[in-house]
Amino acid sequence: SAALELDRSDVALLHAQPWSRIAERVAHALPDDTQFREAALLDVKSSHGGLATRLARAYPHATVTMTDPSAERVHEARLEYLSELSNLRVAELAGPTPWRQFASDTVDAVTSCFGVGPSESHRAVLGELLRILKPGGSLIGTLWLASAAARLARDVPATARGDDAPPPPIAPT
Protein backbone atom coordinates (compact mmCIF):
# COMPACT_ATOMS: atom_id res chain seq x y z
CA SER A 1 0.00 0.00 0.00
CA ALA A 2 1.08 3.56 -0.55
CA ALA A 3 2.35 5.76 2.26
CA LEU A 4 0.26 8.85 2.87
CA GLU A 5 1.75 12.12 4.00
CA LEU A 6 -0.41 15.23 4.03
CA ASP A 7 0.89 18.64 4.93
CA ARG A 8 -1.41 20.64 7.24
CA SER A 9 0.75 23.78 7.28
CA ASP A 10 -0.61 27.26 7.10
CA VAL A 11 -2.03 27.90 3.62
CA ALA A 12 -0.23 31.25 3.24
CA LEU A 13 3.11 29.57 3.91
CA LEU A 14 2.32 26.81 1.47
CA HIS A 15 1.45 29.27 -1.25
CA ALA A 16 4.80 30.99 -0.72
CA GLN A 17 7.06 27.93 -0.97
CA PRO A 18 5.41 24.51 -0.82
CA TRP A 19 7.79 22.74 -3.17
CA SER A 20 10.70 22.61 -0.75
CA ARG A 21 8.53 20.96 1.90
CA ILE A 22 7.28 18.33 -0.53
CA ALA A 23 10.83 17.76 -1.82
CA GLU A 24 11.94 17.17 1.78
CA ARG A 25 9.20 14.57 2.19
CA VAL A 26 10.27 12.87 -1.04
CA ALA A 27 13.83 12.68 0.29
CA HIS A 28 12.54 10.95 3.44
CA ALA A 29 10.26 8.59 1.52
CA LEU A 30 12.79 7.34 -1.03
CA PRO A 31 15.69 5.00 -0.27
CA ASP A 32 18.91 6.81 0.64
CA ASP A 33 20.65 5.79 -2.59
CA THR A 34 17.91 7.16 -4.88
CA GLN A 35 20.03 10.05 -6.07
CA PHE A 36 22.50 7.47 -7.39
CA ARG A 37 20.10 4.99 -8.99
CA GLU A 38 17.14 4.86 -11.31
CA ALA A 39 13.75 5.75 -9.89
CA ALA A 40 10.47 7.06 -11.26
CA LEU A 41 8.81 10.16 -9.84
CA LEU A 42 5.53 11.67 -11.05
CA ASP A 43 4.37 15.20 -10.26
CA VAL A 44 0.62 15.79 -10.62
CA LYS A 45 -0.54 19.04 -12.24
CA SER A 46 2.93 20.55 -12.25
CA SER A 47 1.84 23.92 -13.61
CA HIS A 48 5.08 25.74 -14.39
CA GLY A 49 7.30 22.94 -13.11
CA GLY A 50 8.68 24.30 -9.83
CA LEU A 51 8.52 21.01 -7.94
CA ALA A 52 9.21 18.67 -10.87
CA THR A 53 12.35 20.54 -11.92
CA ARG A 54 13.58 20.64 -8.32
CA LEU A 55 13.16 16.86 -8.13
CA ALA A 56 14.85 16.34 -11.51
CA ARG A 57 17.89 18.28 -10.29
CA ALA A 58 17.98 16.48 -6.92
CA TYR A 59 17.66 13.00 -8.46
CA PRO A 60 19.67 13.06 -11.71
CA HIS A 61 19.32 9.30 -12.26
CA ALA A 62 15.57 9.32 -11.71
CA THR A 63 13.01 9.86 -14.41
CA VAL A 64 10.77 12.71 -13.28
CA THR A 65 7.51 13.22 -15.14
CA MET A 66 5.70 16.50 -14.78
CA THR A 67 2.05 16.55 -15.79
CA ASP A 68 -0.53 19.22 -16.45
CA PRO A 69 -3.96 19.36 -18.10
CA SER A 70 -3.03 22.56 -19.93
CA ALA A 71 -1.54 21.92 -23.38
CA GLU A 72 -0.08 25.43 -23.28
CA ARG A 73 1.75 24.82 -20.00
CA VAL A 74 3.03 21.46 -21.23
CA HIS A 75 4.36 23.13 -24.38
CA GLU A 76 6.02 25.92 -22.34
CA ALA A 77 7.63 23.37 -20.01
CA ARG A 78 9.03 21.40 -22.93
CA LEU A 79 10.58 24.54 -24.38
CA GLU A 80 11.94 25.77 -21.07
CA TYR A 81 13.25 22.65 -19.34
CA LEU A 82 13.84 19.69 -21.62
CA SER A 83 17.13 20.89 -23.06
CA GLU A 84 18.47 21.50 -19.53
CA LEU A 85 17.12 18.43 -17.71
CA SER A 86 17.62 15.19 -19.62
CA ASN A 87 15.80 13.17 -16.93
CA LEU A 88 12.60 15.26 -17.09
CA ARG A 89 9.56 14.12 -19.05
CA VAL A 90 6.45 16.21 -19.70
CA ALA A 91 3.00 14.69 -20.15
CA GLU A 92 -0.32 16.33 -20.88
CA LEU A 93 -3.29 15.10 -18.87
CA ALA A 94 -5.86 15.16 -21.65
CA GLY A 95 -8.97 13.23 -22.49
CA PRO A 96 -11.39 11.28 -20.32
CA THR A 97 -8.73 8.83 -18.99
CA PRO A 98 -5.46 10.79 -18.84
CA TRP A 99 -3.82 8.49 -16.29
CA ARG A 100 -3.99 5.44 -18.56
CA GLN A 101 -0.78 6.63 -20.25
CA PHE A 102 1.06 5.47 -17.11
CA ALA A 103 1.53 1.75 -16.48
CA SER A 104 0.56 0.16 -13.16
CA ASP A 105 3.14 -0.29 -10.39
CA THR A 106 5.81 1.84 -12.11
CA VAL A 107 6.29 4.97 -9.99
CA ASP A 108 8.29 5.21 -6.74
CA ALA A 109 6.67 8.46 -5.60
CA VAL A 110 3.79 10.66 -6.72
CA THR A 111 3.92 14.30 -5.69
CA SER A 112 1.17 16.89 -5.85
CA CYS A 113 1.25 20.51 -4.79
CA PHE A 114 -2.48 21.24 -4.59
CA GLY A 115 -2.87 19.14 -7.76
CA VAL A 116 -5.52 16.76 -6.46
CA GLY A 117 -8.28 19.03 -5.30
CA PRO A 118 -11.64 18.33 -3.80
CA SER A 119 -13.79 17.66 -6.84
CA GLU A 120 -16.41 15.27 -8.08
CA SER A 121 -13.73 12.98 -9.55
CA HIS A 122 -10.97 13.11 -6.91
CA ARG A 123 -11.62 9.56 -5.78
CA ALA A 124 -11.12 8.25 -9.32
CA VAL A 125 -7.89 10.28 -9.64
CA LEU A 126 -6.63 8.89 -6.32
CA GLY A 127 -7.41 5.38 -7.48
CA GLU A 128 -5.37 5.95 -10.63
CA LEU A 129 -2.43 7.44 -8.70
CA LEU A 130 -2.43 4.46 -6.33
CA ARG A 131 -2.55 2.12 -9.35
CA ILE A 132 0.52 3.83 -10.83
CA LEU A 133 2.52 3.62 -7.58
CA LYS A 134 4.84 0.68 -7.04
CA PRO A 135 4.07 -1.44 -3.98
CA GLY A 136 5.46 0.52 -1.05
CA GLY A 137 5.52 3.75 -3.08
CA SER A 138 4.66 7.13 -1.61
CA LEU A 139 1.95 9.68 -2.36
CA ILE A 140 3.19 13.03 -1.03
CA GLY A 141 1.40 16.34 -1.36
CA THR A 142 -0.41 19.32 -0.03
CA LEU A 143 -4.15 19.78 0.28
CA TRP A 144 -6.49 22.71 0.65
CA LEU A 145 -7.51 23.08 4.28
CA ALA A 146 -11.28 22.90 3.94
CA SER A 147 -14.01 20.43 4.63
CA ALA A 148 -13.74 19.12 1.07
CA ALA A 149 -10.01 18.51 1.60
CA ALA A 150 -10.80 16.62 4.79
CA ARG A 151 -13.07 14.37 2.75
CA LEU A 152 -10.25 13.98 0.24
CA ALA A 153 -7.82 12.95 3.01
CA ARG A 154 -10.38 10.40 4.20
CA ASP A 155 -10.84 9.06 0.66
CA VAL A 156 -7.13 8.39 -0.03
CA PRO A 157 -6.78 5.40 2.31
CA ALA A 158 -10.33 4.25 1.64
CA THR A 159 -9.59 4.19 -2.08
CA ALA A 160 -6.31 2.36 -1.47
CA ARG A 161 -8.01 -0.30 0.62
CA GLY A 162 -11.28 -0.36 -1.26
CA ASP A 163 -13.31 0.39 1.87
CA ASP A 164 -14.44 3.22 4.10
CA ALA A 165 -12.31 2.56 7.20
CA PRO A 166 -11.15 5.56 9.26
CA PRO A 167 -8.17 7.46 7.83
CA PRO A 168 -4.66 7.22 9.25
CA PRO A 169 -3.45 10.21 11.26
CA ILE A 170 -2.20 13.11 9.15
CA ALA A 171 1.56 13.68 9.49
CA PRO A 172 1.91 17.27 10.75
CA THR A 173 4.86 19.25 9.44
mmCIF file of N, CA, C and O in Angstrom, residues 127-164:
data_model
loop_
_atom_site.group_PDB
_atom_site.id
_atom_site.type_symbol
_atom_site.label_atom_id
_atom_site.label_comp_id
_atom_site.label_asym_id
_atom_site.label_seq_id
_atom_site.Cartn_x
_atom_site.Cartn_y
_atom_site.Cartn_z
ATOM 1 N N GLY A 127 -7.512 6.785 -7.104
ATOM 2 C CA GLY A 127 -7.415 5.378 -7.477
ATOM 3 C C GLY A 127 -6.381 5.160 -8.566
ATOM 4 O O GLY A 127 -5.599 4.207 -8.524
ATOM 5 N N GLU A 128 -6.355 6.057 -9.550
ATOM 6 C CA GLU A 128 -5.370 5.948 -10.628
ATOM 7 C C GLU A 128 -3.954 6.188 -10.112
ATOM 8 O O GLU A 128 -3.013 5.492 -10.500
ATOM 9 N N LEU A 129 -3.769 7.168 -9.243
ATOM 10 C CA LEU A 129 -2.434 7.440 -8.697
ATOM 11 C C LEU A 129 -1.937 6.253 -7.880
ATOM 12 O O LEU A 129 -0.761 5.882 -7.957
ATOM 13 N N LEU A 130 -2.820 5.646 -7.106
ATOM 14 C CA LEU A 130 -2.430 4.461 -6.331
ATOM 15 C C LEU A 130 -2.132 3.276 -7.246
ATOM 16 O O LEU A 130 -1.268 2.458 -6.948
ATOM 17 N N ARG A 131 -2.829 3.176 -8.370
ATOM 18 C CA ARG A 131 -2.552 2.118 -9.353
ATOM 19 C C ARG A 131 -1.158 2.289 -9.950
ATOM 20 O O ARG A 131 -0.424 1.327 -10.147
ATOM 21 N N ILE A 132 -0.769 3.514 -10.208
ATOM 22 C CA ILE A 132 0.520 3.829 -10.827
ATOM 23 C C ILE A 132 1.682 3.568 -9.866
ATOM 24 O O ILE A 132 2.762 3.161 -10.282
ATOM 25 N N LEU A 133 1.460 3.809 -8.572
ATOM 26 C CA LEU A 133 2.524 3.624 -7.581
ATOM 27 C C LEU A 133 2.981 2.170 -7.489
ATOM 28 O O LEU A 133 2.179 1.249 -7.535
ATOM 29 N N LYS A 134 4.298 2.010 -7.334
ATOM 30 C CA LYS A 134 4.844 0.681 -7.044
ATOM 31 C C LYS A 134 4.386 0.275 -5.643
ATOM 32 O O LYS A 134 4.121 1.140 -4.802
ATOM 33 N N PRO A 135 4.347 -1.017 -5.359
ATOM 34 C CA PRO A 135 4.067 -1.441 -3.984
ATOM 35 C C PRO A 135 5.082 -0.791 -3.038
ATOM 36 O O PRO A 135 6.280 -0.803 -3.297
ATOM 37 N N GLY A 136 4.594 -0.186 -1.991
ATOM 38 C CA GLY A 136 5.459 0.517 -1.048
ATOM 39 C C GLY A 136 5.803 1.935 -1.470
ATOM 40 O O GLY A 136 6.544 2.629 -0.785
ATOM 41 N N GLY A 137 5.266 2.391 -2.601
ATOM 42 C CA GLY A 137 5.519 3.745 -3.079
ATOM 43 C C GLY A 137 4.848 4.782 -2.193
ATOM 44 O O GLY A 137 4.069 4.460 -1.303
ATOM 45 N N SER A 138 5.165 6.049 -2.443
ATOM 46 C CA SER A 138 4.657 7.133 -1.606
ATOM 47 C C SER A 138 3.854 8.135 -2.416
ATOM 48 O O SER A 138 4.247 8.502 -3.519
ATOM 49 N N LEU A 139 2.764 8.587 -1.824
ATOM 50 C CA LEU A 139 1.950 9.682 -2.358
ATOM 51 C C LEU A 139 2.154 10.846 -1.408
ATOM 52 O O LEU A 139 1.795 10.767 -0.234
ATOM 53 N N ILE A 140 2.782 11.922 -1.901
ATOM 54 C CA ILE A 140 3.187 13.030 -1.035
ATOM 55 C C ILE A 140 2.644 14.319 -1.621
ATOM 56 O O ILE A 140 2.853 14.608 -2.796
ATOM 57 N N GLY A 141 1.935 15.111 -0.804
ATOM 58 C CA GLY A 141 1.401 16.341 -1.357
ATOM 59 C C GLY A 141 0.812 17.265 -0.326
ATOM 60 O O GLY A 141 0.875 17.026 0.867
ATOM 61 N N THR A 142 0.273 18.332 -0.844
ATOM 62 C CA THR A 142 -0.411 19.324 -0.026
ATOM 63 C C THR A 142 -1.879 19.332 -0.426
ATOM 64 O O THR A 142 -2.232 19.018 -1.557
ATOM 65 N N LEU A 143 -2.717 19.713 0.514
ATOM 66 C CA LEU A 143 -4.146 19.785 0.277
ATOM 67 C C LEU A 143 -4.678 21.127 0.738
ATOM 68 O O LEU A 143 -4.124 21.751 1.639
ATOM 69 N N TRP A 144 -5.775 21.524 0.164
ATOM 70 C CA TRP A 144 -6.486 22.709 0.646
ATOM 71 C C TRP A 144 -7.067 22.381 2.008
ATOM 72 O O TRP A 144 -7.569 21.284 2.229
ATOM 73 N N LEU A 145 -6.974 23.306 2.943
ATOM 74 C CA LEU A 145 -7.515 23.080 4.276
ATOM 75 C C LEU A 145 -8.970 23.528 4.301
ATOM 76 O O LEU A 145 -9.284 24.666 4.601
ATOM 77 N N ALA A 146 -9.840 22.623 3.972
ATOM 78 C CA ALA A 146 -11.275 22.896 3.940
ATOM 79 C C ALA A 146 -11.996 21.579 4.165
ATOM 80 O O ALA A 146 -11.393 20.517 4.133
ATOM 81 N N SER A 147 -13.264 21.662 4.372
ATOM 82 C CA SER A 147 -14.013 20.434 4.629
ATOM 83 C C SER A 147 -13.915 19.467 3.452
ATOM 84 O O SER A 147 -13.854 18.256 3.640
ATOM 85 N N ALA A 148 -13.879 19.993 2.236
ATOM 86 C CA ALA A 148 -13.742 19.115 1.070
ATOM 87 C C ALA A 148 -12.380 18.423 1.077
ATOM 88 O O ALA A 148 -12.270 17.259 0.710
ATOM 89 N N ALA A 149 -11.341 19.125 1.520
ATOM 90 C CA ALA A 149 -10.012 18.515 1.601
ATOM 91 C C ALA A 149 -9.981 17.438 2.680
ATOM 92 O O ALA A 149 -9.307 16.426 2.530
ATOM 93 N N ALA A 150 -10.726 17.652 3.755
ATOM 94 C CA ALA A 150 -10.796 16.617 4.789
ATOM 95 C C ALA A 150 -11.443 15.360 4.222
ATOM 96 O O ALA A 150 -11.004 14.250 4.515
ATOM 97 N N ARG A 151 -12.461 15.529 3.405
ATOM 98 C CA ARG A 151 -13.072 14.369 2.753
ATOM 99 C C ARG A 151 -12.061 13.701 1.832
ATOM 100 O O ARG A 151 -11.989 12.477 1.753
ATOM 101 N N LEU A 152 -11.270 14.514 1.125
ATOM 102 C CA LEU A 152 -10.246 13.979 0.236
ATOM 103 C C LEU A 152 -9.238 13.154 1.036
ATOM 104 O O LEU A 152 -8.883 12.045 0.656
ATOM 105 N N ALA A 153 -8.772 13.667 2.171
ATOM 106 C CA ALA A 153 -7.818 12.946 3.010
ATOM 107 C C ALA A 153 -8.417 11.625 3.490
ATOM 108 O O ALA A 153 -7.724 10.617 3.586
ATOM 109 N N ARG A 154 -9.692 11.614 3.786
ATOM 110 C CA ARG A 154 -10.378 10.400 4.196
ATOM 111 C C ARG A 154 -10.464 9.401 3.043
ATOM 112 O O ARG A 154 -10.361 8.204 3.233
ATOM 113 N N ASP A 155 -10.641 9.924 1.819
ATOM 114 C CA ASP A 155 -10.836 9.059 0.664
ATOM 115 C C ASP A 155 -9.551 8.398 0.171
ATOM 116 O O ASP A 155 -9.608 7.366 -0.480
ATOM 117 N N VAL A 156 -8.385 8.986 0.440
ATOM 118 C CA VAL A 156 -7.128 8.395 -0.034
ATOM 119 C C VAL A 156 -6.962 6.978 0.501
ATOM 120 O O VAL A 156 -6.858 6.026 -0.272
ATOM 121 N N PRO A 157 -6.960 6.774 1.826
ATOM 122 C CA PRO A 157 -6.778 5.399 2.307
ATOM 123 C C PRO A 157 -7.961 4.500 1.973
ATOM 124 O O PRO A 157 -7.786 3.308 1.723
ATOM 125 N N ALA A 158 -9.156 5.058 1.976
ATOM 126 C CA ALA A 158 -10.327 4.247 1.639
ATOM 127 C C ALA A 158 -10.224 3.742 0.203
ATOM 128 O O ALA A 158 -10.531 2.587 -0.085
ATOM 129 N N THR A 159 -9.764 4.594 -0.695
ATOM 130 C CA THR A 159 -9.592 4.190 -2.083
ATOM 131 C C THR A 159 -8.493 3.137 -2.186
ATOM 132 O O THR A 159 -8.634 2.155 -2.909
ATOM 133 N N ALA A 160 -7.420 3.321 -1.439
ATOM 134 C CA ALA A 160 -6.308 2.364 -1.475
ATOM 135 C C ALA A 160 -6.747 0.990 -0.990
ATOM 136 O O ALA A 160 -6.348 -0.027 -1.548
ATOM 137 N N ARG A 161 -7.572 0.973 0.049
ATOM 138 C CA ARG A 161 -8.008 -0.303 0.621
ATOM 139 C C ARG A 161 -9.283 -0.832 -0.017
ATOM 140 O O ARG A 161 -9.623 -1.988 0.155
ATOM 141 N N GLY A 162 -10.014 0.055 -0.682
ATOM 142 C CA GLY A 162 -11.281 -0.355 -1.261
ATOM 143 C C GLY A 162 -12.394 -0.405 -0.235
ATOM 144 O O GLY A 162 -13.364 -1.129 -0.394
ATOM 145 N N ASP A 163 -12.264 0.368 0.853
ATOM 146 C CA ASP A 163 -13.310 0.387 1.870
ATOM 147 C C ASP A 163 -13.453 1.793 2.448
ATOM 148 O O ASP A 163 -12.839 2.732 1.965
ATOM 149 N N ASP A 164 -14.221 1.918 3.478
ATOM 150 C CA ASP A 164 -14.438 3.222 4.105
ATOM 151 C C ASP A 164 -13.972 3.249 5.553
ATOM 152 O O ASP A 164 -14.586 3.857 6.408
#
